[in-house]
Coordinates of C-alpha atoms in Angstrom, one line a residue:
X1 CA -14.5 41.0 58.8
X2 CA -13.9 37.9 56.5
X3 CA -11.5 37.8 53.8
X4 CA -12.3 37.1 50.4
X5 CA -10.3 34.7 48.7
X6 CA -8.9 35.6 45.5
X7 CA -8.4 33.4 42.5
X8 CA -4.3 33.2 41.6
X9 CA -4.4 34.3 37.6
X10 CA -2.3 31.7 35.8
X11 CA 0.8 32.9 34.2
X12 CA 0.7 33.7 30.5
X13 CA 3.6 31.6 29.8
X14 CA 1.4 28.8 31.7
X15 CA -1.8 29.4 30.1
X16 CA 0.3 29.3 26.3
X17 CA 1.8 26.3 27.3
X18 CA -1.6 24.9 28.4
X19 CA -3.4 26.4 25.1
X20 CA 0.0 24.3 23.0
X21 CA -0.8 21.1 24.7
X22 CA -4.3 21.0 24.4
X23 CA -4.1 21.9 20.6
X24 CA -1.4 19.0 20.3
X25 CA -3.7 16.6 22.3
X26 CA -6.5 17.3 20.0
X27 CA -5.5 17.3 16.5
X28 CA -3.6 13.9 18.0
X29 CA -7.3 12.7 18.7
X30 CA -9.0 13.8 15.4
X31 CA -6.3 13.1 13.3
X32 CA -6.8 9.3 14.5
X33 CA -10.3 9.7 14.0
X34 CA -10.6 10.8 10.9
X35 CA -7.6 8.5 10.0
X36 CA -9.2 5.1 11.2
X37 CA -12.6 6.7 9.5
X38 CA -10.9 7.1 6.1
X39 CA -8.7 4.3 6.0
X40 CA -9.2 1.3 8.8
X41 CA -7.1 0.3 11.0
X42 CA -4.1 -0.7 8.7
X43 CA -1.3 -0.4 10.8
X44 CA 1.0 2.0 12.6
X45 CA 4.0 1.1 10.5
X46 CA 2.1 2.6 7.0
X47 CA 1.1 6.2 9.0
X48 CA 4.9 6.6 10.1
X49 CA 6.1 6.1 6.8
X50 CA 3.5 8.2 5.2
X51 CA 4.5 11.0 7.7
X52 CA 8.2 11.1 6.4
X53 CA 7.9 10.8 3.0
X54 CA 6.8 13.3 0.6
X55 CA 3.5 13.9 0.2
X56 CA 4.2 15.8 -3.1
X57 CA 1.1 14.3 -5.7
X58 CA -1.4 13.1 -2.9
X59 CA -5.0 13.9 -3.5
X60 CA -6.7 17.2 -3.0
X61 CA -9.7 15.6 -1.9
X62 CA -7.4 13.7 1.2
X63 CA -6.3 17.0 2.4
X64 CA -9.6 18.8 2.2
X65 CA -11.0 16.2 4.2
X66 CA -8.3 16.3 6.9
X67 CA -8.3 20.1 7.0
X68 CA -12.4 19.9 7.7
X69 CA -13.1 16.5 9.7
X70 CA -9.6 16.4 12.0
X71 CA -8.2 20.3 12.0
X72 CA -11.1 22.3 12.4
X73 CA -13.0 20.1 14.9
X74 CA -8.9 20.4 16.7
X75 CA -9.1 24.1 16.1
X76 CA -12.9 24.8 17.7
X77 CA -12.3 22.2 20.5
X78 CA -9.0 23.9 21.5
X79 CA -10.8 27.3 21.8
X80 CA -14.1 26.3 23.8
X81 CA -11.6 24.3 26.5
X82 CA -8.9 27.2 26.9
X83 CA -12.2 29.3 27.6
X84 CA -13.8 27.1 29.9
X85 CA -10.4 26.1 31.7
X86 CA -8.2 28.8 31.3
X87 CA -9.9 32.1 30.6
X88 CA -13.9 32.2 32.0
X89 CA -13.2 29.6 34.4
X90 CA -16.8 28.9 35.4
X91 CA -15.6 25.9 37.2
X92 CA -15.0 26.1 41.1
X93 CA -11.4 25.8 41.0
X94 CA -8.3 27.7 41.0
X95 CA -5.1 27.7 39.0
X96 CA -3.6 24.6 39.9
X97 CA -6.9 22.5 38.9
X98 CA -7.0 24.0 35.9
X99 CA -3.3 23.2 34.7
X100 CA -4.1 19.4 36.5
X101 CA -7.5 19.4 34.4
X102 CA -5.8 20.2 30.8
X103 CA -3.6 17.9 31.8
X104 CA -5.7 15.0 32.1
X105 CA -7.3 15.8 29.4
X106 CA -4.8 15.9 27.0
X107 CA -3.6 12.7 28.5
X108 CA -6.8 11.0 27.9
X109 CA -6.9 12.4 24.5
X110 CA -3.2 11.1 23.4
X111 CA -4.1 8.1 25.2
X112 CA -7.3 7.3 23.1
X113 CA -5.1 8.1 19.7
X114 CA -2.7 6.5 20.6
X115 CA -4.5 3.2 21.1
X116 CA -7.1 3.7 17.5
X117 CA -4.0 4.1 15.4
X118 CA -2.2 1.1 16.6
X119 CA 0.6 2.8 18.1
X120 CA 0.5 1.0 21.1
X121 CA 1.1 -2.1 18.9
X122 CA 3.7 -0.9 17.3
X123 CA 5.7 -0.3 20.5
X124 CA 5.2 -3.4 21.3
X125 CA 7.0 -4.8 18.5
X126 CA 9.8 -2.8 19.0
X127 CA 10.6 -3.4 22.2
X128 CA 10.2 -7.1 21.6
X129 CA 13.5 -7.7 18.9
X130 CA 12.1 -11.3 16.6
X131 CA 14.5 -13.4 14.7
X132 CA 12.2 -14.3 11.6
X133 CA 14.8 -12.6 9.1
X134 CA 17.8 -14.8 11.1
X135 CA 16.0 -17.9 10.7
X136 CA 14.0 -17.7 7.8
X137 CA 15.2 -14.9 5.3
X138 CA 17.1 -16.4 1.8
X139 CA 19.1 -13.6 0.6
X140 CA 18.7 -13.4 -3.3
X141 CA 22.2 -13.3 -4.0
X142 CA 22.9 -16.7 -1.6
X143 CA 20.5 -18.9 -4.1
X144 CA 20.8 -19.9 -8.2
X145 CA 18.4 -18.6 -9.9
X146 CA 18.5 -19.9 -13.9
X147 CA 16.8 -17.9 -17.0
X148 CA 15.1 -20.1 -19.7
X149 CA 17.0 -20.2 -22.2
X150 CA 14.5 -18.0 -24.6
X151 CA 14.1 -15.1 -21.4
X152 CA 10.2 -14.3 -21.4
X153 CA 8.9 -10.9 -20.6
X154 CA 7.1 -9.7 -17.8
X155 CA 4.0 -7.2 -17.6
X156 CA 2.8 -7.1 -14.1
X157 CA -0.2 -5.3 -13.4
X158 CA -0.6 -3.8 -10.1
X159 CA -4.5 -3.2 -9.7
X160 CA -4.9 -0.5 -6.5
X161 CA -7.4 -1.8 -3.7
X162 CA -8.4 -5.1 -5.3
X163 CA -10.0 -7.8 -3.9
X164 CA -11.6 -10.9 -4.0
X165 CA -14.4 -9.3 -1.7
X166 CA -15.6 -7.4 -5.1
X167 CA -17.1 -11.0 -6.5
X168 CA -20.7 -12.5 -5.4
X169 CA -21.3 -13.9 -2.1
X170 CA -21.8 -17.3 -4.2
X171 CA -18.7 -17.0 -5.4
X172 CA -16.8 -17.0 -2.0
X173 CA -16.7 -13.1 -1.9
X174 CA -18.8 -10.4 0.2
X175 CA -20.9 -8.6 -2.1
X176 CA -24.5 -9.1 -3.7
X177 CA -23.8 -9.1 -7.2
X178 CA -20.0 -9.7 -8.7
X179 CA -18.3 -6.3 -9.4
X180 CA -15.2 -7.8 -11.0
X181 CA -16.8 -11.0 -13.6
X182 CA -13.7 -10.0 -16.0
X183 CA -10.8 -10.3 -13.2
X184 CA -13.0 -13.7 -12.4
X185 CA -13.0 -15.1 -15.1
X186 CA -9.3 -14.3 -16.1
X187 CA -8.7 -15.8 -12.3
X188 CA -10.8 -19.1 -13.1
X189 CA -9.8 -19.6 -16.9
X190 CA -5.4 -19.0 -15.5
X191 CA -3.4 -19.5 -12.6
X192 CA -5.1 -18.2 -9.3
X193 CA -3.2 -19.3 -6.3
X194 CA -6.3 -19.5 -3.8
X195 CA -6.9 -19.4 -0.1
X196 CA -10.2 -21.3 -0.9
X197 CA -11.8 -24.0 -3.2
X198 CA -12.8 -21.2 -5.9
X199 CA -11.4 -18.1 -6.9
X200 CA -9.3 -16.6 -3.9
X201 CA -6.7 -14.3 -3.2
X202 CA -3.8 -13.6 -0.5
X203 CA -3.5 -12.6 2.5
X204 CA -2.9 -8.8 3.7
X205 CA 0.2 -8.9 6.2
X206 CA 1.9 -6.4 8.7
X207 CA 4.4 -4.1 6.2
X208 CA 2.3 -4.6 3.1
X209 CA -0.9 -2.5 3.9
X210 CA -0.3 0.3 1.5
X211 CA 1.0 0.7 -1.8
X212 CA 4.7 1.2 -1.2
X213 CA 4.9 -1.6 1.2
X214 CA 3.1 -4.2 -1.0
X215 CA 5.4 -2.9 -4.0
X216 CA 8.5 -3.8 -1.7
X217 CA 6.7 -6.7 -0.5
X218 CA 5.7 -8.3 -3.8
X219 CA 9.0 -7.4 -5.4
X220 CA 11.8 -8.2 -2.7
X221 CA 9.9 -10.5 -0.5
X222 CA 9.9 -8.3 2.6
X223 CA 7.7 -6.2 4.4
X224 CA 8.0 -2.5 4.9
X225 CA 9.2 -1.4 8.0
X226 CA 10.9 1.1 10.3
X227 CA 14.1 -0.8 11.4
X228 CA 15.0 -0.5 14.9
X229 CA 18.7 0.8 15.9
X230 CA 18.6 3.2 13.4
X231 CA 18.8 6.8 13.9
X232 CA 18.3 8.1 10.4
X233 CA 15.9 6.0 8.6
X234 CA 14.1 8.4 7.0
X235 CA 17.1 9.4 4.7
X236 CA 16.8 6.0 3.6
X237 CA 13.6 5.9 2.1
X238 CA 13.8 7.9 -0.6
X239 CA 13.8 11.5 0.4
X240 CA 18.0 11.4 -0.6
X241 CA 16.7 9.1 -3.5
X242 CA 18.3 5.9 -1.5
X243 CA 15.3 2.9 -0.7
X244 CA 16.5 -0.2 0.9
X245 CA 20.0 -0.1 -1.0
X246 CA 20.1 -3.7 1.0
X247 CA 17.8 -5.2 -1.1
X248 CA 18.4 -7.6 -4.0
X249 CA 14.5 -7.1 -5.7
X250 CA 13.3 -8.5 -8.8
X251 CA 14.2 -5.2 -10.2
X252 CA 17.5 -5.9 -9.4
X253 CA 17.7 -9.4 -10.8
X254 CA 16.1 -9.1 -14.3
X255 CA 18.4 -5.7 -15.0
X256 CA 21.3 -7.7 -14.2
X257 CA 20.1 -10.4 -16.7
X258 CA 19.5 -7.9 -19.5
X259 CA 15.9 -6.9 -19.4
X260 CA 14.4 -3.3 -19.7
X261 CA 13.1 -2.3 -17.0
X262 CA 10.2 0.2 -16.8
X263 CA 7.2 1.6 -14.5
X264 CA 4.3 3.1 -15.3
X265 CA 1.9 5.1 -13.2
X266 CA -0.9 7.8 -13.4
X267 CA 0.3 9.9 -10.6
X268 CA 3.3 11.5 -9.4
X269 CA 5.4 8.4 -9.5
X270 CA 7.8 10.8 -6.4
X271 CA 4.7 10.0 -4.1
X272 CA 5.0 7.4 -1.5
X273 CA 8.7 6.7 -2.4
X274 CA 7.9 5.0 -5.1
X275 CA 10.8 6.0 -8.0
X276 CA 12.9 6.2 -5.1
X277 CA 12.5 2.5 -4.7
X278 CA 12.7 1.8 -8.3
X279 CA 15.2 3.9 -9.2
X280 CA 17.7 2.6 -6.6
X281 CA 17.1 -1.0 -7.7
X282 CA 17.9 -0.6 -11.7
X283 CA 15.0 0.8 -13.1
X284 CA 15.3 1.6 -16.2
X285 CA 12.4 4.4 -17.0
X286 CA 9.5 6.0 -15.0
X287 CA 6.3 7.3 -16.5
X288 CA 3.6 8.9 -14.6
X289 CA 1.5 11.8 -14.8
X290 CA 4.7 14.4 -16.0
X291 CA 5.8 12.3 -18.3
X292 CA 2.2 11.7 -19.7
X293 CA 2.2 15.3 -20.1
X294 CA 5.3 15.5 -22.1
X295 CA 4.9 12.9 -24.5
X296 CA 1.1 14.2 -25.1
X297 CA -1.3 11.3 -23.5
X298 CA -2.6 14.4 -21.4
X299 CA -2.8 18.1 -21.6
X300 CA 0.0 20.0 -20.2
X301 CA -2.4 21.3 -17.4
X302 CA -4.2 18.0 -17.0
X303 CA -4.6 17.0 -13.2
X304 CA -7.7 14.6 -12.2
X305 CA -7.9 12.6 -9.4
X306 CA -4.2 11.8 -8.1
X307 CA -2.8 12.8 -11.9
X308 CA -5.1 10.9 -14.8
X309 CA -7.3 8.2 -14.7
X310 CA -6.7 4.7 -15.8
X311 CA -8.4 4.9 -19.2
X312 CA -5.2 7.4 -20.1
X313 CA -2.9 4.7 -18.0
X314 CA -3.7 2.3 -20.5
X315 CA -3.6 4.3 -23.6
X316 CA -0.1 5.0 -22.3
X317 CA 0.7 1.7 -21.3
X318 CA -0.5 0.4 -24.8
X319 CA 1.7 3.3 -26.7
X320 CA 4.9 2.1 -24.2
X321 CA 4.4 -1.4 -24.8
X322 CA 4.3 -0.9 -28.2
X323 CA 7.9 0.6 -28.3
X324 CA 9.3 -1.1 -25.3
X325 CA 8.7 -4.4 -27.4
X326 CA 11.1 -3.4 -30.4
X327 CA 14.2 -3.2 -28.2
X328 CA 16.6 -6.3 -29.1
X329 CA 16.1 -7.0 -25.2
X330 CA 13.5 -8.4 -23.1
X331 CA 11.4 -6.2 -20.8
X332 CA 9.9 -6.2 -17.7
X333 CA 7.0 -3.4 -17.7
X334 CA 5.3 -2.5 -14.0
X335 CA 1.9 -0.1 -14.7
X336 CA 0.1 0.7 -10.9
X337 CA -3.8 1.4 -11.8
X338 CA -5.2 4.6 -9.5
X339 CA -8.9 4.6 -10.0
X340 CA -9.9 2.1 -7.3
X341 CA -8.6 4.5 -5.0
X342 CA -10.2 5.2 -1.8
X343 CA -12.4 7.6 -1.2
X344 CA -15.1 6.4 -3.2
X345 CA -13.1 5.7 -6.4
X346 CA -12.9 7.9 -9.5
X347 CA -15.9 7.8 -12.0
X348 CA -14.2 8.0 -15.4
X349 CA -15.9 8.4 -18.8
X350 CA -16.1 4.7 -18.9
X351 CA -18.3 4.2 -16.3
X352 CA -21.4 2.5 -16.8
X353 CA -23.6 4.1 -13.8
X354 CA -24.9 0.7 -13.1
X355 CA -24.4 0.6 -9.1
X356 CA -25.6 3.1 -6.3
X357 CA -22.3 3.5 -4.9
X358 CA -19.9 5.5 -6.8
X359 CA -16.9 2.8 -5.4
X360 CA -18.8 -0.1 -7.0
X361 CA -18.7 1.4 -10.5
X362 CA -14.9 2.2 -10.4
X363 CA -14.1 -0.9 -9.6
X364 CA -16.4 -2.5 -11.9
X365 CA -14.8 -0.2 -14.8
X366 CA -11.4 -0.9 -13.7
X367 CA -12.3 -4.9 -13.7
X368 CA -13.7 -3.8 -17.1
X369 CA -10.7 -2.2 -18.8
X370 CA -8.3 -4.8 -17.2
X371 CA -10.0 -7.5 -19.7
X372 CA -10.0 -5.3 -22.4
X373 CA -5.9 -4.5 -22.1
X374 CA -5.5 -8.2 -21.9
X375 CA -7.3 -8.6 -25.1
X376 CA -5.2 -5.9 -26.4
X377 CA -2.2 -7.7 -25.3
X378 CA -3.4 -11.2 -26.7
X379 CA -3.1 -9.3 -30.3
X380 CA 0.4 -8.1 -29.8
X381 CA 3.3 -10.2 -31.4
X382 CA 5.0 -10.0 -28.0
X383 CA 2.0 -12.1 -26.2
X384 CA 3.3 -15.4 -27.1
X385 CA 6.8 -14.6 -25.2
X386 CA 5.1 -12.6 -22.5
X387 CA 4.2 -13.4 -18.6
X388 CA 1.4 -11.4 -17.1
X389 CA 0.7 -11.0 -13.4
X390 CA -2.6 -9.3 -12.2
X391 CA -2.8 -8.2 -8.6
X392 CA -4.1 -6.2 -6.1
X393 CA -1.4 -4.1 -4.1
X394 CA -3.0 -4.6 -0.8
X395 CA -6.7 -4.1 0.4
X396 CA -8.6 -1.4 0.0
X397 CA -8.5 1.2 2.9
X398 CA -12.2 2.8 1.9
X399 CA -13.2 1.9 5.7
X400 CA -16.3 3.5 5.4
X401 CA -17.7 1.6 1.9
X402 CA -16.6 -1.6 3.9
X403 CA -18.6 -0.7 7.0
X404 CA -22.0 -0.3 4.9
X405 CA -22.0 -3.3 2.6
X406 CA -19.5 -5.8 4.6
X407 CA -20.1 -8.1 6.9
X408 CA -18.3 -7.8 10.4
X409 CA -15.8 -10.7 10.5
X410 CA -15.8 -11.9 6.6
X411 CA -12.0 -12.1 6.0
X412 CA -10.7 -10.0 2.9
X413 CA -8.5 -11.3 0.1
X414 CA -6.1 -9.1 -2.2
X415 CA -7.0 -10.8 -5.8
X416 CA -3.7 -12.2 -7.8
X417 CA -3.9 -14.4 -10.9
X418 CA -1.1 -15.3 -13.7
X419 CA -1.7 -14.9 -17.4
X420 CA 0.6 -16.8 -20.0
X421 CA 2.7 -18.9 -17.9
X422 CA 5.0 -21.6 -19.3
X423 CA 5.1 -23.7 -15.8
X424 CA 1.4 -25.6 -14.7
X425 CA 0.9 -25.4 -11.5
X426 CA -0.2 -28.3 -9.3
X427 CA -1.1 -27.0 -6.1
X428 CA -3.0 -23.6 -6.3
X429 CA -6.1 -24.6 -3.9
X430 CA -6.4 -23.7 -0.4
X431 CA -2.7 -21.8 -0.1
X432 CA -2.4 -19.5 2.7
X433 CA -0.1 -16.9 1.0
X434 CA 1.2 -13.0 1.2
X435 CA 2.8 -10.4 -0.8
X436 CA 6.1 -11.5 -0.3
X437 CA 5.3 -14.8 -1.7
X438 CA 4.8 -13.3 -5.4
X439 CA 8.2 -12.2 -5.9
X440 CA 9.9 -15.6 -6.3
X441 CA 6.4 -17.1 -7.9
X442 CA 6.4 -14.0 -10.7
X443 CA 10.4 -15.7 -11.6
X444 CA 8.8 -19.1 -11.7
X445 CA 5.8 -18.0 -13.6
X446 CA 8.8 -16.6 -16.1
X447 CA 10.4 -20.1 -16.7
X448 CA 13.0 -19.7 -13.9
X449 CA 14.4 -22.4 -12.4
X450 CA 15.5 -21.0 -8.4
X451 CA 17.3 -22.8 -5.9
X452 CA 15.4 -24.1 -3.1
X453 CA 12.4 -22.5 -4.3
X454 CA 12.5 -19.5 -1.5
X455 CA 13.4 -15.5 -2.2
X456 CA 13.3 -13.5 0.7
X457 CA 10.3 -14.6 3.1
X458 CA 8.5 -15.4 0.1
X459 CA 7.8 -19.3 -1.3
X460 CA 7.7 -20.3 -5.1
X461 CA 3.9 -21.6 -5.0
X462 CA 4.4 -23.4 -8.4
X463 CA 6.7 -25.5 -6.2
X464 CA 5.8 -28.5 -3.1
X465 CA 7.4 -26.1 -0.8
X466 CA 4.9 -24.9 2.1
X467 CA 5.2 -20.9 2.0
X468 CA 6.3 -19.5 5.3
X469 CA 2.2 -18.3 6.6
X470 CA 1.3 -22.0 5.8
X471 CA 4.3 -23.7 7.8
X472 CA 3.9 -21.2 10.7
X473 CA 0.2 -20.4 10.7
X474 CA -0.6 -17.2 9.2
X475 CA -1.5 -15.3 12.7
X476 CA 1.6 -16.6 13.7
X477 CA 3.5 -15.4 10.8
X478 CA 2.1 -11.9 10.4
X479 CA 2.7 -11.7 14.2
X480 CA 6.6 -12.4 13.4
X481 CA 6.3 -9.5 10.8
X482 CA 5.3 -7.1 13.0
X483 CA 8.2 -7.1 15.6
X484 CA 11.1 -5.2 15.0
X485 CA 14.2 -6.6 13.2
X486 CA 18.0 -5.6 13.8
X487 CA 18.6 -7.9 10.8
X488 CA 16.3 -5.9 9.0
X489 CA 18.5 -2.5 9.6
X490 CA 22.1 -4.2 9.0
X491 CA 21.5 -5.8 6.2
X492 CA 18.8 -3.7 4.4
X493 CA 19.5 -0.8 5.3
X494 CA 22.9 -0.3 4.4
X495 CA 24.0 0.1 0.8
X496 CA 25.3 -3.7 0.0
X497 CA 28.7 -4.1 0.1

């Protein structure tokens, strides 16, 4: 008589575990997917911080999309292999294949996610320690830096997601037709610190991919980053209210010189760290989509978007300006734009309907009502007095816009220019430059006179001094940015003493 061999059930406890580990593996996989689909690949570093920080005031939309493209496909996957594997077992195999089998397959699975967010990059930069901050770093409270003697305001606009691939291909950019002919002609007719012969921009770098991290950038001279040796870094960005209490930002230096200080944003200005930051370096007054409610630019209800649309950021900036400028003080006024946005932009009333992708009309109606706020600001009595930076915060992460009308391999510019400024610049051709290199230039562009001409990692680029991506090589320099930084921790970090 032959015995028939039985099949060994797996445990419950087994088959849970199993059933936990394959969910984990998958929503690891699609949330990389979608991720990578949404945004590019913009670094490990920005998905790290985003996962610590409140995500109080993001976009419905964002979460909609996650919920259907990353945790439902993680959801229906999960069930189909725990029935094929665990439960019906159709294959020829017993318990012990099965757990081996969901094994490997989570495995592969973490593997694959871990390689299309950049993760295994990022370990790679820790474990390898650089010395870029020893060696190259100027701390802002080692150096002179001299006020005219009239001070000058500042209003320094930071445009979301904008680029010098926006103008015509005959105009050293990537599109057909030029989105953006206001920002180019305010770029041509001003200063524009270029990478090329024409109208040009800067450089994306490691840190600086996303909005918080070009803010930091562009206004301390440092990248964002997780410092290494630390145990409890994310209590210090932002969620005690404490951002980088290390840093000496430009926040920092025009408070202390008597300006008011303020920063304006259409969104919930908690989001992303953002009045952490601001707050912690001597910001004097935040307005964003609460405080539009309050002082009646929007309903009490109103939400659209990630708050309110730029048309309402600029009636708010205009109605802020307006009082701001009657203080006895100088001011420094900060307004982040919203409706260049990835996914696809927000189509405001202003809109002109004149392109087939919705992404090409918001950023032609944000170019658009730029130029018409700088016209605004020509009238003012301030004007005369008054600096004014335009920028992009970093490039835009609508992967999927870039993928239909871009060219594989054309490289992508943030757009910068400077409105206003008392200094002439000499050398603004042909500069291979980064975020970090704008807070030192926006002092210069002000009148002020700083020691050695260097702020952080960044360069003064009205000055003869090579910035650090042009004496190192940009590759080379971005490279440096990405490794991990005990200097960074000690001395950032940590409150000052």
């Amino acid at each position: 008589m032959t015995k028939t061999r039985t099949r060994r059930p797996i445990s419950l406890w087994t088959a849970s575990g199993l059933t936990l580990l394959l969910f984990v593996s998958y929503l690891c996989f699609f949330a990389a997917r979608w991720f990578v689909t949404v945004y590019g690949r913009i670094g490990f570093d920005s998905i790290l911080f985003t996962l610590q920080s409140s995500l109080s005031g993001v976009q419905s939309d964002l979460v909609t999309s996650f919920l259907v493209r990353a945790a439902l496909p993680c959801v229906i996957c999960t069930v189909l292999s725990c029935a094929i594997l665990l439960i019906l077992r159709t294959f020829p195999v017993r318990g012990f294949i099965s757990i081996l089998t969901s094994a490997a397959l989570s495995l592969g699975l973490i593997g694959y996610a871990a390689v299309d967010v950049e993760l295994t990059d990022y370990l790679a930069g820790i474990l390898r320690p650089g010395k870029l901050y020893e060696d190259e770093y100027v701390a802002p409270s080692s150096v002179q830096i001299t006020f005219p003697e009239e001070k000058r305001n500042l209003i320094y606009i930071m445009l979301e997601s904008m680029e010098t691939t926006y103008l015509s291909e005959a105009l050293g950019g990537a599109s057909d037709v030029t989105l953006i002919p206001e920002l180019y002609a305010l770029a041509e007719e001003n200063i524009n610190f270029s990478h090329n012969d024409g109208v040009g921009g800067f450089h994306a770098t490691s840190g600086a991919s996303w909005t918080i991290g070009a803010i930091v950038a562009q206004t301390a001279g440092i990248p964002l980053k997780v410092p290494a040796g630390i145990d409890d870094w994310q209590n210090g960005y932002g969620k005690d209210g404490i951002f980088l209490p290390g840093v000496r930002s430009i926040t920092n230096i025009l408070d202390e010189a008597g300006y008011y200080t303020s920063f304006l944003c259409g969104s919930n200005a908690d989001f992303g760290g953002r009045k952490p930051y601001y707050v912690s370096h001597g910001m004097d007054e935040i307005y964003d989509i609460h405080t539009a409610r309050r002082d009646g630019i929007v309903p009490e209800d109103y939400f659209v978007w990630w708050g309110m649309e730029d048309l309402h950021l600029f009636e708010y900036a205009r109605q802020e300006l307006t009082e701001i400028s009657q203080l006895d003080e100088p001011f420094a006024f900060t307004m982040l734009t919203v409706d260049t946005h990835h996914v696809g932009g927000y189509q405001c009333a202003y809109c002109l309907g004149e392109f087939e992708e919705p992404y090409e009309q918001s950023i032609a109606c944000s170019s658009r009502q730029v130029l018409e706020f700088v016209n605004w600001l020509k009238a003012q009595p301030f004007w005369d007095n008054t600096t004014v930076v335009i920028t992009g915060d970093h490039l835009s992460m609508d992967n999927g816009y870039f993928q239909r009308n871009v060219e594989e391999g054309y490289e992508r510019m943030v757009y910068s220019c400077i409105l206003n400024s008392p200094v002439t610049a000499t050398h603004t051709k042909n500069r291979d430059y980064c975020a970090v290199d704008l807070f030192p230039t926006t002092l210069a562009a002000m009148g002020c006179t700083i020691e050695g001409d260097r702020l952080g990692l960044g360069t003064n680029l009205f000055s003869d001094t090579p910035t650090l991506a042009e004496g190192m090589e940009f590759e080379h320099f971005n490279d440096a940015l990405a490794l991990s930084s005990y200097y960074y921790g000690e001395h950032f970090y940590e409150p000052k003493s």
